[in-house]
Tab-separated table of C-alpha atoms in Angstrom:
chain	number	residue	atom	x	y	z
A	1	MET	CA	-3.548	-10.684	12.785
A	2	LYS	CA	-3.343	-13.948	10.935
A	3	GLU	CA	-1.741	-14.987	7.664
A	4	ARG	CA	-4.261	-16.447	5.286
A	5	THR	CA	-4.297	-17.958	1.834
A	6	PHE	CA	-6.372	-16.491	-0.983
A	7	ILE	CA	-6.933	-17.728	-4.530
A	8	ILE	CA	-7.511	-15.280	-7.374
A	9	ILE	CA	-10.878	-16.031	-8.977
A	10	GLU	CA	-10.896	-13.122	-11.389
A	11	ASN	CA	-8.620	-10.222	-12.328
A	12	THR	CA	-10.532	-7.394	-13.991
A	13	PRO	CA	-9.378	-3.997	-15.286
A	14	ILE	CA	-11.939	-1.492	-13.978
A	15	ALA	CA	-10.413	1.834	-15.074
A	16	ARG	CA	-7.200	3.252	-16.456
A	17	GLU	CA	-4.256	1.787	-14.505
A	18	THR	CA	-6.698	0.244	-12.023
A	19	PHE	CA	-7.710	-3.375	-11.496
A	20	ARG	CA	-9.895	-5.468	-9.217
A	21	LEU	CA	-9.061	-8.903	-7.853
A	22	ASP	CA	-11.865	-11.230	-6.769
A	23	LEU	CA	-10.459	-13.616	-4.174
A	24	ALA	CA	-11.562	-16.821	-2.506
A	25	CYS	CA	-10.336	-17.139	1.082
A	26	LEU	CA	-9.454	-20.623	2.318
A	27	ASP	CA	-10.198	-19.657	5.936
A	28	PRO	CA	-13.954	-19.196	6.565
A	29	ALA	CA	-13.235	-17.334	9.808
A	30	PHE	CA	-11.984	-14.392	7.752
A	31	PHE	CA	-15.531	-13.497	6.752
A	32	GLU	CA	-16.591	-13.281	10.396
A	33	GLU	CA	-13.696	-10.992	11.288
A	34	VAL	CA	-13.341	-8.519	8.429
A	35	GLN	CA	-14.830	-5.040	8.870
A	36	PRO	CA	-15.123	-2.056	6.485
A	37	GLY	CA	-12.007	0.083	6.577
A	38	GLN	CA	-9.575	-2.767	7.273
A	39	PHE	CA	-6.909	-3.923	4.836
A	40	LEU	CA	-4.841	-6.910	3.725
A	41	HIS	CA	-1.041	-6.934	3.732
A	42	ILE	CA	-0.409	-8.948	0.583
A	43	ARG	CA	2.718	-10.802	-0.441
A	44	VAL	CA	3.271	-10.155	-4.139
A	45	PRO	CA	3.528	-13.516	-5.980
A	46	ASN	CA	7.071	-12.868	-7.159
A	47	ALA	CA	10.254	-13.600	-5.225
A	48	ALA	CA	11.723	-10.259	-6.352
A	49	PHE	CA	9.461	-8.356	-3.931
A	50	SER	CA	10.351	-8.663	-0.266
A	51	LEU	CA	7.861	-6.155	1.138
A	52	ARG	CA	4.142	-6.822	1.199
A	53	ARG	CA	1.612	-4.362	-0.232
A	54	PRO	CA	-1.190	-2.948	1.958
A	55	ILE	CA	-4.473	-2.941	0.037
A	56	SER	CA	-7.868	-2.062	1.496
A	57	VAL	CA	-10.735	-4.510	1.365
A	58	CYS	CA	-13.012	-3.136	-1.334
A	59	ASP	CA	-15.957	-5.441	-0.769
A	60	VAL	CA	-17.012	-8.776	0.713
A	61	CYS	CA	-20.028	-10.439	-0.830
A	62	ASP	CA	-21.249	-14.035	-1.280
A	63	GLY	CA	-18.001	-15.536	0.017
A	64	VAL	CA	-15.796	-13.452	-2.280
A	65	VAL	CA	-13.251	-10.876	-1.114
A	66	LYS	CA	-12.648	-8.004	-3.535
A	67	ILE	CA	-9.719	-5.620	-3.607
A	68	ALA	CA	-9.217	-2.743	-6.038
A	69	CYS	CA	-5.812	-1.245	-6.651
A	70	ALA	CA	-4.127	1.400	-8.792
A	71	VAL	CA	-0.887	0.453	-10.525
A	72	LYS	CA	1.711	2.703	-8.903
A	73	GLY	CA	4.917	0.652	-8.932
A	74	GLU	CA	6.451	-2.691	-9.816
A	75	GLY	CA	4.683	-4.523	-6.985
A	76	THR	CA	1.177	-3.455	-7.957
A	77	LYS	CA	2.115	-3.994	-11.603
A	78	ALA	CA	2.927	-7.620	-10.767
A	79	LEU	CA	-0.376	-8.012	-8.927
A	80	ALA	CA	-2.218	-6.534	-11.896
A	81	ALA	CA	-0.672	-9.234	-14.096
A	82	ALA	CA	-1.553	-12.136	-11.771
A	83	LYS	CA	-3.754	-14.796	-13.369
A	84	PRO	CA	-6.855	-16.515	-11.999
A	85	GLY	CA	-5.809	-19.519	-9.962
A	86	THR	CA	-2.773	-17.728	-8.527
A	87	GLU	CA	-2.354	-18.252	-4.790
A	88	LEU	CA	-1.757	-15.197	-2.608
A	89	THR	CA	-0.795	-15.056	1.043
A	90	ALA	CA	-1.812	-12.054	3.085
A	91	THR	CA	-1.956	-10.962	6.690
A	92	GLY	CA	-5.293	-9.654	7.739
A	93	PRO	CA	-7.725	-8.225	8.231
A	94	ILE	CA	-5.580	-5.482	9.797
A	95	GLY	CA	-6.435	-2.184	11.442
A	96	ARG	CA	-9.344	-0.317	12.944
A	97	GLY	CA	-12.279	0.153	10.623
A	98	PHE	CA	-15.096	2.689	10.385
A	99	PRO	CA	-17.281	3.127	13.507
A	100	THR	CA	-20.912	2.813	12.458
A	101	ASP	CA	-22.881	2.037	15.619
A	102	GLY	CA	-25.987	4.172	15.847
A	103	VAL	CA	-25.603	5.695	12.392
A	104	LYS	CA	-28.965	6.369	10.698
A	105	LYS	CA	-27.737	8.406	7.738
A	106	ALA	CA	-24.235	8.512	6.308
A	107	ARG	CA	-22.249	10.447	3.735
A	108	LEU	CA	-19.324	8.748	2.032
A	109	LEU	CA	-16.594	10.869	0.453
A	110	GLY	CA	-14.097	9.152	-1.844
A	111	GLY	CA	-11.280	10.454	-3.984
A	112	GLY	CA	-9.630	8.328	-6.677
A	113	ILE	CA	-8.627	4.853	-5.507
A	114	GLY	CA	-9.836	5.943	-2.055
A	115	VAL	CA	-13.325	5.166	-3.309
A	116	ALA	CA	-12.573	1.429	-3.099
A	117	PRO	CA	-12.819	0.737	0.669
A	118	LEU	CA	-16.009	2.778	0.904
A	119	LEU	CA	-17.934	0.193	-1.127
A	120	PHE	CA	-17.728	-2.422	1.639
A	121	LEU	CA	-18.781	0.244	4.119
A	122	ALA	CA	-21.737	1.180	1.910
A	123	ARG	CA	-22.802	-2.464	1.745
A	124	ARG	CA	-22.762	-2.902	5.516
A	125	LEU	CA	-24.596	0.374	6.083
A	126	ARG	CA	-27.282	-0.417	3.543
A	127	GLU	CA	-27.744	-3.904	5.039
A	128	ALA	CA	-28.416	-2.135	8.357
A	129	GLY	CA	-31.032	0.110	6.739
A	130	VAL	CA	-28.881	3.258	6.742
A	131	LYS	CA	-29.522	5.926	4.110
A	132	VAL	CA	-26.241	6.471	2.249
A	133	SER	CA	-25.109	9.293	-0.022
A	134	ALA	CA	-21.824	8.761	-1.878
A	135	TYR	CA	-19.750	11.664	-3.205
A	136	LEU	CA	-17.104	10.237	-5.511
A	137	GLY	CA	-14.365	12.267	-7.181
A	138	PHE	CA	-11.910	11.338	-9.942
A	139	ARG	CA	-9.317	12.946	-12.181
A	140	SER	CA	-11.382	12.126	-15.246
A	141	ALA	CA	-13.881	9.599	-16.591
A	142	GLU	CA	-11.158	7.106	-17.510
A	143	PHE	CA	-10.140	6.823	-13.842
A	144	ALA	CA	-13.686	6.498	-12.444
A	145	ILE	CA	-14.395	3.306	-10.514
A	146	LEU	CA	-17.279	1.497	-8.812
A	147	ALA	CA	-19.970	4.171	-9.228
A	148	GLY	CA	-22.425	1.584	-10.544
A	149	ASP	CA	-21.725	-0.700	-7.584
A	150	PHE	CA	-22.731	2.029	-5.122
A	151	ALA	CA	-25.888	2.692	-7.112
A	152	GLU	CA	-26.790	-1.015	-7.105
A	153	LEU	CA	-26.621	-0.984	-3.310
A	154	GLY	CA	-29.219	1.776	-3.249
A	155	CYS	CA	-26.884	4.664	-2.473
A	156	GLU	CA	-27.511	8.163	-3.760
A	157	VAL	CA	-24.427	8.727	-5.935
A	158	SER	CA	-22.939	12.097	-6.937
A	159	LEU	CA	-19.969	12.051	-9.288
A	160	PHE	CA	-17.281	14.697	-9.760
A	161	SER	CA	-14.188	15.006	-11.928
A	162	ASP	CA	-11.348	17.489	-12.275
A	163	ASP	CA	-11.970	17.953	-15.988
A	164	GLY	CA	-15.747	17.509	-16.144
A	165	THR	CA	-15.632	14.326	-18.231
A	166	ILE	CA	-17.841	12.520	-15.715
A	167	GLY	CA	-20.389	14.002	-13.338
A	168	GLN	CA	-19.929	17.593	-12.234
A	169	LYS	CA	-16.690	19.453	-12.865
A	170	GLY	CA	-14.997	20.120	-9.563
A	171	PHE	CA	-14.209	18.392	-6.292
A	172	ALA	CA	-16.386	15.893	-4.474
A	173	VAL	CA	-15.709	17.570	-1.125
A	174	ASN	CA	-17.338	20.777	-2.399
A	175	GLY	CA	-20.413	18.837	-3.456
A	176	LEU	CA	-20.678	17.263	-0.023
A	177	ILE	CA	-20.282	20.578	1.802
A	178	ALA	CA	-22.894	22.225	-0.431
A	179	ARG	CA	-25.430	19.761	0.997
A	180	GLU	CA	-24.207	19.834	4.590
A	181	ASP	CA	-26.807	18.351	6.931
A	182	GLY	CA	-24.773	17.287	9.970
A	183	SER	CA	-24.875	13.561	9.214
A	184	PRO	CA	-21.644	11.551	9.756
A	185	VAL	CA	-18.985	11.635	7.049
A	186	PHE	CA	-16.730	8.677	6.217
A	187	ALA	CA	-13.883	9.596	3.891
A	188	CYS	CA	-10.968	8.011	2.065
A	189	GLY	CA	-8.736	9.702	-0.485
A	190	PRO	CA	-5.737	12.015	-0.922
A	191	LYS	CA	-4.536	14.410	1.778
A	192	PRO	CA	-5.647	17.584	-0.075
A	193	MET	CA	-9.194	16.238	0.072
A	194	PHE	CA	-8.912	15.724	3.837
A	195	ARG	CA	-7.475	19.217	4.327
A	196	ALA	CA	-10.373	20.741	2.415
A	197	LEU	CA	-12.842	18.698	4.431
A	198	GLN	CA	-11.249	19.712	7.743
A	199	THR	CA	-11.478	23.371	6.746
A	200	ALA	CA	-15.032	23.351	5.438
A	201	LEU	CA	-16.856	20.844	7.628
A	202	PRO	CA	-18.657	22.289	10.678
A	203	PRO	CA	-16.829	21.154	13.839
A	204	GLN	CA	-19.956	19.530	15.259
A	205	THR	CA	-20.311	17.172	12.274
A	206	PRO	CA	-18.745	13.771	13.048
A	207	ALA	CA	-16.224	12.666	10.434
A	208	TRP	CA	-13.697	9.864	10.034
A	209	ALA	CA	-10.776	9.584	7.648
A	210	SER	CA	-9.191	6.390	6.360
A	211	LEU	CA	-5.543	7.299	5.800
A	212	GLU	CA	-3.167	5.949	3.182
A	213	GLU	CA	0.532	5.774	4.085
A	214	ARG	CA	3.505	3.761	2.894
A	215	MET	CA	4.004	0.737	5.137
A	216	GLY	CA	6.844	-1.614	5.915
A	217	CYS	CA	5.878	-4.344	8.365
A	218	GLY	CA	2.134	-3.702	8.589
A	219	VAL	CA	2.045	-4.888	12.220
A	220	GLY	CA	3.131	-1.731	14.039
A	221	ALA	CA	6.752	-2.648	14.686
A	222	CYS	CA	8.682	-0.602	12.114
A	223	LEU	CA	6.938	2.759	12.780
A	224	GLY	CA	7.189	3.556	9.092
A	225	CYS	CA	3.576	4.695	8.689
A	226	THR	CA	3.147	7.115	11.581
A	227	VAL	CA	0.896	10.157	11.459
A	228	GLY	CA	0.371	12.998	13.919
A	229	ILE	CA	-2.833	12.693	15.955
A	230	ARG	CA	-4.065	15.405	18.306
A	231	GLU	CA	-4.708	14.129	21.819
A	232	GLU	CA	-5.395	15.742	25.196
A	233	ARG	CA	-1.690	16.069	25.972
A	234	GLY	CA	-0.723	17.275	22.523
A	235	VAL	CA	0.147	15.709	19.187
A	236	ARG	CA	1.390	12.118	19.250
A	237	ASN	CA	2.554	9.852	16.452
A	238	ARG	CA	0.190	6.983	15.801
A	239	ARG	CA	0.665	4.028	13.455
A	240	VAL	CA	-1.687	3.975	10.500
A	241	CYS	CA	-1.450	0.186	10.189
A	242	VAL	CA	-2.663	-0.847	13.649
A	243	ASP	CA	-3.886	2.349	15.364
A	244	GLY	CA	-5.769	3.237	12.169
A	245	PRO	CA	-6.150	3.386	9.265
A	246	VAL	CA	-9.379	5.114	10.346
A	247	PHE	CA	-9.086	8.133	12.666
A	248	PRO	CA	-11.451	10.954	13.642
A	249	LEU	CA	-10.806	13.590	10.994
A	250	SER	CA	-10.598	16.420	13.506
A	251	GLU	CA	-7.663	14.719	15.260
A	252	VAL	CA	-5.488	14.149	12.194
A	253	VAL	CA	-2.554	16.516	11.601
A	254	LEU	CA	-2.342	17.034	7.848
C-alpha cells in the first residue's frame, strides 16, 4: 500500500446526492497495480476530518481514475464540494479485487452506490472478450447511476427500481435469478441484497461479494471493519480492508 497524490480534473453530479470525481494520478505505477474491486483510502481535503474515507475505484480509463460516491456524512459532503485542481492524497489501491481468471461469461449485480466498482470490472471483462450482463438496482430513477456507461462497454443492461420509475419495478437480484444460467456472479451492494442472493442462488454457481463496511485505518491494524467468514475450522473474523473487500459469497456471514 502506497500513499499517492491525485488531482481532481472534474467533479460531476451524476444522480441525487451522488457525485463522480475524475482524478489524475501523479504516480504512473498506480495504473499498473490497480485492479477491479480495490479501493482508495482518501484524505478529505479539510483539516477538520482526521479519518480517511474508503471509496471504491469506479473506473480507470485513458489515464484517468474515476470514483463515484454517495453523500452520506460531512466527509463525503466535503469531497462533493471539492473543486477541479484540488489535490487529494490517498492510500491505494487497497484490498483484494474480483477474481476473473478463466471467466467466459459474467453476471454483475449492483445495488445503489454498489454499482460503481462494477464498472471497472465490466471494462476489464469486456476488454478480455467476456460476455457481460449487468443487473442494476436503485431506489428510484433519481438515484440511478452509470447505466449508460455499462451499455457503452457492450454489456447487456437490465435496470430495476423499488418504485418502478426506471426499468422494472422490483429488485435486481430477482431479475438475475430469473435468468439463472450458472455463470459467475460478481456483486456489490447492501447486505439485504447479498442475503437474498445467498438464499436464491444455486450453491454450484460461483459468486463473489464486494463488502462495504465502516473503516478506521484501512490497513488492517484497527480491526474496525471485520466480518464473519466461514472457514474449514468454523467462522473467523476477517478484515474487509485487506482480506477483502471481495469474498466468496457463500463464505460470508450476513
